[in-house]
Tab-separated table of C-alpha atoms in Angstrom:
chain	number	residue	atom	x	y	z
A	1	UNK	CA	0.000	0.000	0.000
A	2	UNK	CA	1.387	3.664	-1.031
A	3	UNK	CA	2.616	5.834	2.074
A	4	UNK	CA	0.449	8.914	3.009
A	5	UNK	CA	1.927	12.007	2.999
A	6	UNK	CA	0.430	15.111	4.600
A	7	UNK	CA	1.429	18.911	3.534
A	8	UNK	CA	-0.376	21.878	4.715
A	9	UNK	CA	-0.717	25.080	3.096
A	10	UNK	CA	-0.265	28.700	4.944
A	11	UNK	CA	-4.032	28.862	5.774
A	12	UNK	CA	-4.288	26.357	8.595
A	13	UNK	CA	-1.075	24.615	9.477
A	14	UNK	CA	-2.503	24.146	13.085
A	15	UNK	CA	-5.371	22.002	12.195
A	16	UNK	CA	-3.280	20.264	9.645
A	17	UNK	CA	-0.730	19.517	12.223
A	18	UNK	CA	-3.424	18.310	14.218
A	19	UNK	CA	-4.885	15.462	11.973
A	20	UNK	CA	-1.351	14.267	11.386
A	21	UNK	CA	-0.990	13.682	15.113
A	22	UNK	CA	-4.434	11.711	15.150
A	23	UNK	CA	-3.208	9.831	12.203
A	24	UNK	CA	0.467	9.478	13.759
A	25	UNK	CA	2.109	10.382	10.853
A	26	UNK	CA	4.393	13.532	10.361
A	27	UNK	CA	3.631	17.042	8.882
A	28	UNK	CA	5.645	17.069	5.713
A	29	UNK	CA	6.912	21.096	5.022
A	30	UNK	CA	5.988	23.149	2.554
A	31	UNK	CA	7.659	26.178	0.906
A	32	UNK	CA	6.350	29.410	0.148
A	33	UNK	CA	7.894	32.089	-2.175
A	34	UNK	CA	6.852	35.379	-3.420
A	35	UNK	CA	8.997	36.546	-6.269
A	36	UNK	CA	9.393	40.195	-6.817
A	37	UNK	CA	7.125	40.376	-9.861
A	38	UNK	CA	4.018	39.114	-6.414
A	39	UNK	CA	4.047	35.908	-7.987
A	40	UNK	CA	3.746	32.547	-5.920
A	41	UNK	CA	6.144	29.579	-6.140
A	42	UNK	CA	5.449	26.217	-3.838
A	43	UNK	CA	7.520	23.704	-2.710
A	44	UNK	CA	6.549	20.505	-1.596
A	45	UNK	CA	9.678	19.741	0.735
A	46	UNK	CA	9.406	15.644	0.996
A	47	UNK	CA	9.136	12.721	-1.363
A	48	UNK	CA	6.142	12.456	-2.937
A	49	UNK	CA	6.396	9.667	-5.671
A	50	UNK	CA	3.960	6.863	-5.843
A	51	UNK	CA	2.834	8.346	-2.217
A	52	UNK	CA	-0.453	8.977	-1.215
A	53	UNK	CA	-0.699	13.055	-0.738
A	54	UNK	CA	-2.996	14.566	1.468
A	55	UNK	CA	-3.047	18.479	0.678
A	56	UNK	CA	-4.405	20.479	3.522
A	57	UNK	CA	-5.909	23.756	3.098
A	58	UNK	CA	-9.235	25.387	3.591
A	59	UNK	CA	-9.968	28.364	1.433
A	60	UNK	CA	-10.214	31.173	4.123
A	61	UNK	CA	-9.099	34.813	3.935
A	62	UNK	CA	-7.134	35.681	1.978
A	63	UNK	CA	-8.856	33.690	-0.324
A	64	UNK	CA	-7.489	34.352	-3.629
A	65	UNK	CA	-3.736	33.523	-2.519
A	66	UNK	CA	-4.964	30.510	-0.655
A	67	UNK	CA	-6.809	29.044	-3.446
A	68	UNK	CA	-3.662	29.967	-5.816
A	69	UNK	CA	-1.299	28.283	-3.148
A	70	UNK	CA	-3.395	25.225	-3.209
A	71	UNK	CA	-3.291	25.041	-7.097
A	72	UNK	CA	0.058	25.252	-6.813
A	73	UNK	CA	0.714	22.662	-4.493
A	74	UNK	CA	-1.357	20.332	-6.542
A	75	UNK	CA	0.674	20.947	-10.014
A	76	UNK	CA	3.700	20.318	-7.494
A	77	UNK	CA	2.204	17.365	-6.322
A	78	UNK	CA	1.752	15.895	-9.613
A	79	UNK	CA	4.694	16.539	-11.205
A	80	UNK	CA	6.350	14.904	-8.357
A	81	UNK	CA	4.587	11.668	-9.600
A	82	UNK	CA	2.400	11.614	-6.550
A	83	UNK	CA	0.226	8.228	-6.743
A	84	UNK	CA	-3.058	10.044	-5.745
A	85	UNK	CA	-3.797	13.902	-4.592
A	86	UNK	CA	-7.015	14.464	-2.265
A	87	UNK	CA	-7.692	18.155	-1.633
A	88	UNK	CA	-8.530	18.567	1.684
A	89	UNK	CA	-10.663	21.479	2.226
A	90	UNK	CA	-12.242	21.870	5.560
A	91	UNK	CA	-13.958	25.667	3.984
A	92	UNK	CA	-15.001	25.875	0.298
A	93	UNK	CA	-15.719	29.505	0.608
A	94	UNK	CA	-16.810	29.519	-2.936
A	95	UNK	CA	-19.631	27.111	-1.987
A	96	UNK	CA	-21.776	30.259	-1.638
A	97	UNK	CA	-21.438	31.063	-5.499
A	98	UNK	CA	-23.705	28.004	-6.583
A	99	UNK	CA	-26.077	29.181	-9.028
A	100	UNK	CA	-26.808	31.759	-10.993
A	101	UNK	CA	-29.728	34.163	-9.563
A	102	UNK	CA	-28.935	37.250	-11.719
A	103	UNK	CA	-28.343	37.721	-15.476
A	104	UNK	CA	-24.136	37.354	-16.493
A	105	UNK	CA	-23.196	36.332	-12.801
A	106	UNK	CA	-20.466	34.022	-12.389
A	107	UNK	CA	-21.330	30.190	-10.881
A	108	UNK	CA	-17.509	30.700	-8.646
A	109	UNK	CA	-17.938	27.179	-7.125
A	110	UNK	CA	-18.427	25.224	-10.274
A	111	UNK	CA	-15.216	27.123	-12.215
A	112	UNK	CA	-13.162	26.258	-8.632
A	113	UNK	CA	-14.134	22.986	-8.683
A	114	UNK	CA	-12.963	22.926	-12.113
A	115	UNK	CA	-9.358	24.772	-11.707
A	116	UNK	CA	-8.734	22.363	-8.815
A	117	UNK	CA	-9.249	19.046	-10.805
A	118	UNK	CA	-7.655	20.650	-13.871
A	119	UNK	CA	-4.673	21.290	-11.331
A	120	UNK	CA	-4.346	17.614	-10.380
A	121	UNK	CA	-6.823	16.884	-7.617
A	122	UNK	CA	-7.484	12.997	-7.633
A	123	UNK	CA	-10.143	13.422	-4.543
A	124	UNK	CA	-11.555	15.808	-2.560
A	125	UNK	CA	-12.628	15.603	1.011
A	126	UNK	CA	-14.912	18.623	2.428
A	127	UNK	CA	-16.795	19.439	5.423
A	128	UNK	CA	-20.112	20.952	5.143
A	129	UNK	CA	-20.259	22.682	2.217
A	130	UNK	CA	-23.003	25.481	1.176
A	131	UNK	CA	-25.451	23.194	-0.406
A	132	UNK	CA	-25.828	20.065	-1.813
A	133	UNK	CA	-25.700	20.623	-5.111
A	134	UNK	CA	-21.754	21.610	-4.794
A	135	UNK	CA	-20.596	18.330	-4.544
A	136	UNK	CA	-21.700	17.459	-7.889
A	137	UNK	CA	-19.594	20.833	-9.387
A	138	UNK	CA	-16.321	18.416	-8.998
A	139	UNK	CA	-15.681	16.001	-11.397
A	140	UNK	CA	-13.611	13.390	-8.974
A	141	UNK	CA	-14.820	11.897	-6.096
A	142	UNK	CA	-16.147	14.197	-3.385
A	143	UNK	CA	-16.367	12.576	0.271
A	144	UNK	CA	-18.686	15.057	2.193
A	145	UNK	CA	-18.161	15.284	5.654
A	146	UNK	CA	-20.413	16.983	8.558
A	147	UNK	CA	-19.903	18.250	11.973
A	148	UNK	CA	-23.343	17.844	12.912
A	149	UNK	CA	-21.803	14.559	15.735
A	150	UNK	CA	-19.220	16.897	17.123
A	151	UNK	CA	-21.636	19.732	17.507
A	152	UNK	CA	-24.394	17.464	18.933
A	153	UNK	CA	-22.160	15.569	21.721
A	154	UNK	CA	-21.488	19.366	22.665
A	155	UNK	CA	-24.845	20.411	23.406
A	156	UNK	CA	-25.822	16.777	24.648
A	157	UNK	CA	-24.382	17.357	27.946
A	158	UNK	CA	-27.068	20.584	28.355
A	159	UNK	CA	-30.560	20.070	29.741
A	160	UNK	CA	-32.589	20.474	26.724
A	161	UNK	CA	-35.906	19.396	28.258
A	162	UNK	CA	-37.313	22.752	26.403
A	163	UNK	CA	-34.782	23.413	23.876
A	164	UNK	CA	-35.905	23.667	20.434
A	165	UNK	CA	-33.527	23.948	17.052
A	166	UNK	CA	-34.221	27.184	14.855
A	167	UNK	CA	-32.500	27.067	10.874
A	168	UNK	CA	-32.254	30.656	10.022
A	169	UNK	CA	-33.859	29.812	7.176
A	170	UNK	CA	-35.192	26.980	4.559
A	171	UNK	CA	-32.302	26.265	2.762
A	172	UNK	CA	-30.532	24.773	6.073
A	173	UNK	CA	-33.959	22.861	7.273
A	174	UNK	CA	-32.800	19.811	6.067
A	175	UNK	CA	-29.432	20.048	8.425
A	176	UNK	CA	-31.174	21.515	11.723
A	177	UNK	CA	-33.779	18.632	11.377
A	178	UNK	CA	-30.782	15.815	11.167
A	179	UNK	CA	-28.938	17.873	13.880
A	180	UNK	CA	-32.948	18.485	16.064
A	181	UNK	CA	-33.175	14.310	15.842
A	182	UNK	CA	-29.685	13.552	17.134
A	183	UNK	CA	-30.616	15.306	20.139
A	184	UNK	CA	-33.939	14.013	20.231
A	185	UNK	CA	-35.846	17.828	20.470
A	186	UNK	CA	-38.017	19.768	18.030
A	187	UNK	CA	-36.938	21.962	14.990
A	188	UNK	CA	-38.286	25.465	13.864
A	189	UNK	CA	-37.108	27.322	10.829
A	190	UNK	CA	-36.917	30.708	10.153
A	191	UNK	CA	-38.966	32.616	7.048
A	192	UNK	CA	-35.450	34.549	5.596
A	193	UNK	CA	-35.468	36.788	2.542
A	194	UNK	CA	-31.681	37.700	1.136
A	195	UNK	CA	-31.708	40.944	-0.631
A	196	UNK	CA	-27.695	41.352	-1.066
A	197	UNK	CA	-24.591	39.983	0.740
A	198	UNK	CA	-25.373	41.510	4.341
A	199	UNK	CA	-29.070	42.426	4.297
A	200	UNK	CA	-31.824	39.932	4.669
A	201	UNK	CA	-35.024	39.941	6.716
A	202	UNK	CA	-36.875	37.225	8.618
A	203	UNK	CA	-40.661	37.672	8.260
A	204	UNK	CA	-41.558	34.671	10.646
A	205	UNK	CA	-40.233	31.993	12.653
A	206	UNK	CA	-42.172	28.710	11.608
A	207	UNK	CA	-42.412	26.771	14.676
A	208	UNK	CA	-43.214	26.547	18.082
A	209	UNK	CA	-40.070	28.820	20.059
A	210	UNK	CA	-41.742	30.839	22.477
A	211	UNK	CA	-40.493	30.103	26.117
A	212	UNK	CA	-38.007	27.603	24.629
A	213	UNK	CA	-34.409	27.667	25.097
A	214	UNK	CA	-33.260	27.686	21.334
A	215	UNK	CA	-30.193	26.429	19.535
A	216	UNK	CA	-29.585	28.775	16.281
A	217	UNK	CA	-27.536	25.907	13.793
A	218	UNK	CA	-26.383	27.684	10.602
A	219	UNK	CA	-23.325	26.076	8.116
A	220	UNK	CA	-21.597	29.002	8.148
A	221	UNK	CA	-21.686	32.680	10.011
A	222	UNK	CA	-20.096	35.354	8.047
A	223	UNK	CA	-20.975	39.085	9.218
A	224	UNK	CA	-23.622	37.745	11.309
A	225	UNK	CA	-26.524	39.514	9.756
A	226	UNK	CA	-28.813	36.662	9.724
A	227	UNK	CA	-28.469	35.421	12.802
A	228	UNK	CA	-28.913	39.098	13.920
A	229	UNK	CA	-31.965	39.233	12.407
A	230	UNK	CA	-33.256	36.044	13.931
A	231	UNK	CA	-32.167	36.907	17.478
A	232	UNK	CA	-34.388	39.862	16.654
A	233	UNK	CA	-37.345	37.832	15.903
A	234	UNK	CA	-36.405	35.451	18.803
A	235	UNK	CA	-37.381	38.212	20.659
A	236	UNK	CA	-40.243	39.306	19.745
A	237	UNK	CA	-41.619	35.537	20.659
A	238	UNK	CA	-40.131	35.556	23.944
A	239	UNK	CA	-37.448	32.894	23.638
A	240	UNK	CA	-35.827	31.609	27.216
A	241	UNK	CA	-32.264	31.810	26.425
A	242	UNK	CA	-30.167	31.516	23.024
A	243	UNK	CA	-26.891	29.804	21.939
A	244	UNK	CA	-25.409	29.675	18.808
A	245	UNK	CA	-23.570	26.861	16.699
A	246	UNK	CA	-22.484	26.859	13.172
A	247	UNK	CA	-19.433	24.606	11.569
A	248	UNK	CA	-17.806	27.654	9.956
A	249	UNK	CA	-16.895	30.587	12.589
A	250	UNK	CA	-15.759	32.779	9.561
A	251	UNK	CA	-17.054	36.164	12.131
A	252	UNK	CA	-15.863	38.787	9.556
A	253	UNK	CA	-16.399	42.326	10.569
A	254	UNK	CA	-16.286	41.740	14.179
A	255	UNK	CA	-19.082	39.514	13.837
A	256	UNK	CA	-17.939	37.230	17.203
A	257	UNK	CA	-17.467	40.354	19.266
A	258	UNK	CA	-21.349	41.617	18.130
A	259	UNK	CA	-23.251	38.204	18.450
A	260	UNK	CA	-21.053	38.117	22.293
A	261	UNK	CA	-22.547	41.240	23.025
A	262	UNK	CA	-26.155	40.493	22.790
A	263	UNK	CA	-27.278	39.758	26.523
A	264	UNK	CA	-29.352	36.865	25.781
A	265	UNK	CA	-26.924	34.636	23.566
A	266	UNK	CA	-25.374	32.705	26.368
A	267	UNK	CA	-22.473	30.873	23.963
A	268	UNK	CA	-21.553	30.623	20.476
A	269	UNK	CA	-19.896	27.122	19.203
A	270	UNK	CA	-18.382	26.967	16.194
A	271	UNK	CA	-15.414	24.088	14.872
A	272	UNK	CA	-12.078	24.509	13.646
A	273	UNK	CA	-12.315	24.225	10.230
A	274	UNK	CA	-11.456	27.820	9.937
A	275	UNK	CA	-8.541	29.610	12.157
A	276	UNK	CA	-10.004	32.210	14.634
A	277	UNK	CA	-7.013	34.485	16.021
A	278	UNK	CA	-6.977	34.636	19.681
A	279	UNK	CA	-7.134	37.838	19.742
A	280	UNK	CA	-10.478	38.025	18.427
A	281	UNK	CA	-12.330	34.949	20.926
A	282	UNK	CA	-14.614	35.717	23.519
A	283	UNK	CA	-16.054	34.415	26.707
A	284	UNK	CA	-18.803	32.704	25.277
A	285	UNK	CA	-16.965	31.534	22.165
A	286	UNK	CA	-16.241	27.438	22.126
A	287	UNK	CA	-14.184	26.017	19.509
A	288	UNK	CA	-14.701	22.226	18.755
A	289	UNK	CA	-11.874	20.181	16.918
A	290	UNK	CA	-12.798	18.403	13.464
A	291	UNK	CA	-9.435	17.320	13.289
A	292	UNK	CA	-10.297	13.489	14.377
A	293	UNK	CA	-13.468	13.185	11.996
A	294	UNK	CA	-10.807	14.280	9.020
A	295	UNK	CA	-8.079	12.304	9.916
A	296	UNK	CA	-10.368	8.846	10.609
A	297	UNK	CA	-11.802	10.536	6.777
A	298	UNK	CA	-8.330	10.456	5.626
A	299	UNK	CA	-7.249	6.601	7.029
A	300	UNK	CA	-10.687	5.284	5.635
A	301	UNK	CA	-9.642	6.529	2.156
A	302	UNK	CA	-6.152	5.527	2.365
A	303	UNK	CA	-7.379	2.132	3.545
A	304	UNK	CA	-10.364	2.115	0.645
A	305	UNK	CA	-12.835	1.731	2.985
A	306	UNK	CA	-16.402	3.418	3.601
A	307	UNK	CA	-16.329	6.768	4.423
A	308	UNK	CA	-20.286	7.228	4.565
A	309	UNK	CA	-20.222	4.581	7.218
A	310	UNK	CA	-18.756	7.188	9.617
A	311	UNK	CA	-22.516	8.726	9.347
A	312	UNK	CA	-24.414	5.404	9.443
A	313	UNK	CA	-25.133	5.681	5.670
């Protein structure tokens, strides 16, 4: 059987260092160069033939050097004569770009998808992307991972005799129901209207919340204007308490420190599939680790065995 071999790029070294340690094998460097004409140059900085390479890097801020980094490391990768290349991307920020509402818009997560396989990518192993319909933009295999068990044993050690689950809105329904029957409580869903990238409206709340202790479960929180919104309507229906959990803590714009500041949000959860600088965390921020779901990911495809099975599917 090929060796693995693990390289992370400059966007999360820390969680990549982290699945190596679950997966006992080393973090193999990488080199980074910036020539004086602002042009990139990679280095993969370990052996790489007929290996099994595992490329870590989730496309965070800045986006458009991480995602050239990553292509870079994949045309490195290959011409090293690497047996098989799986991407693994913990945040496909260009998830969000996933159809075309508007005339002579771009579809940014299909052409991504695209650039990476034309790159090298053999595989590519994700965690929770936008929507469904993403994972069919790639044209190699796409294992789909969620953290839907590490957020649930999280809130499983709560009382949640009168908690309730509230989606945002529609479109993540489908998730806060799975997530509502792993902890065995109801699930409400917000009525949300987008209007541009930080403006939207919630008409309604559809579901019983009023004198519940709610859980607000969204994929990903950004600038935190929907979940604003929703604490508004919260509100106005007399909630008991409020906590927060979403996979990606992107909290752009001071997000974190806003959504901390509202008196009746007692804690926000989020994973690690996206670095948060310590300088930015608050009190009631909690940070859960994805790293052993993606490294267990990573030994089940080295191994060729099920990765679904990890889900019970």
């Amino acid at each position: 059987m090929r060796e693995i071999a693990v390289f992370s790029g400059s966007a999360h070294p820390e969680l990549a260092a982290e699945v190596c340690a679950h997966l006992g094998v080393p973090l193999l460097p990488t080199r980074v160069d910036r020539f004086a004409n602002d042009c990139l140059q990679v280095q993969l900085q370990a052996n790489c033939r007929e290996r099994d390479v595992y490329l870590v890097q989730p496309l965070v801020r800045p986006v458009q050097e991480h995602l050239v980094e990553l292509l870079l490391m994949l045309d490195a990768a290959r011409g090293a004569s690497a047996g098989r290349i799986t991407v693994v991307m913990p945040h496909y920020s260009y998830a969000r770009s996933d159809k075309k509402d508007a005339p002579r818009i771009s579809i940014g997560g299909r052409l991504i998808a695209d650039l990476m396989v034309a790159a090298g990518a053999s595989r590519v192993l994700a965690m929770t992307l936008h929507s469904p319909q993403v994972h069919g933009f790639f044209s190699v295999p796409v294992d789909h991972l969620h953290a839907l068990r590490e957020l649930a044993s999280h809130f499983r050690g709560q009382d949640l005799g009168n908690a309730v689950v509230v989606s945002p809105d529609l479109g993540n329904a489908k998730e806060a129901a799975a997530f509502a029957r792993m902890l065995g409580i109801p699930v409400a869903a917000g009525a949300k209207q987008r209007f541009s990238d930080d403006r939207v409206t919630i008409s309604s709340v559809i579901g019983e919340v009023t004198g519940r202790d709610v859980i607000v479960l969204d994929d990903e929180i950004a600038k935190g204007s929907t979940v604003m919104e929703l604490l508004e309507r919260l509100r106005e229906l007399d909630v008991a308490s409020v906590r927060i959990a979403c996979t990606h803590g992107l909290f752009s714009d001071n997000a974190l420190g806003r959504l901390s500041a509202e008196p009746d949000v007692l804690e926000i959860v989020c994973t690690n599939t996206v670095p948060i600088p310590a300088d930015q965390r608050t009190g009631k921020l909690r940070v859960l680790s994805i790293a052993p779901a993606l490294a267990e990911a990573v030994r089940r495809i080295h191994n060729g065995e099920s990765v679904s099975a990890l889900f019970g599917e």
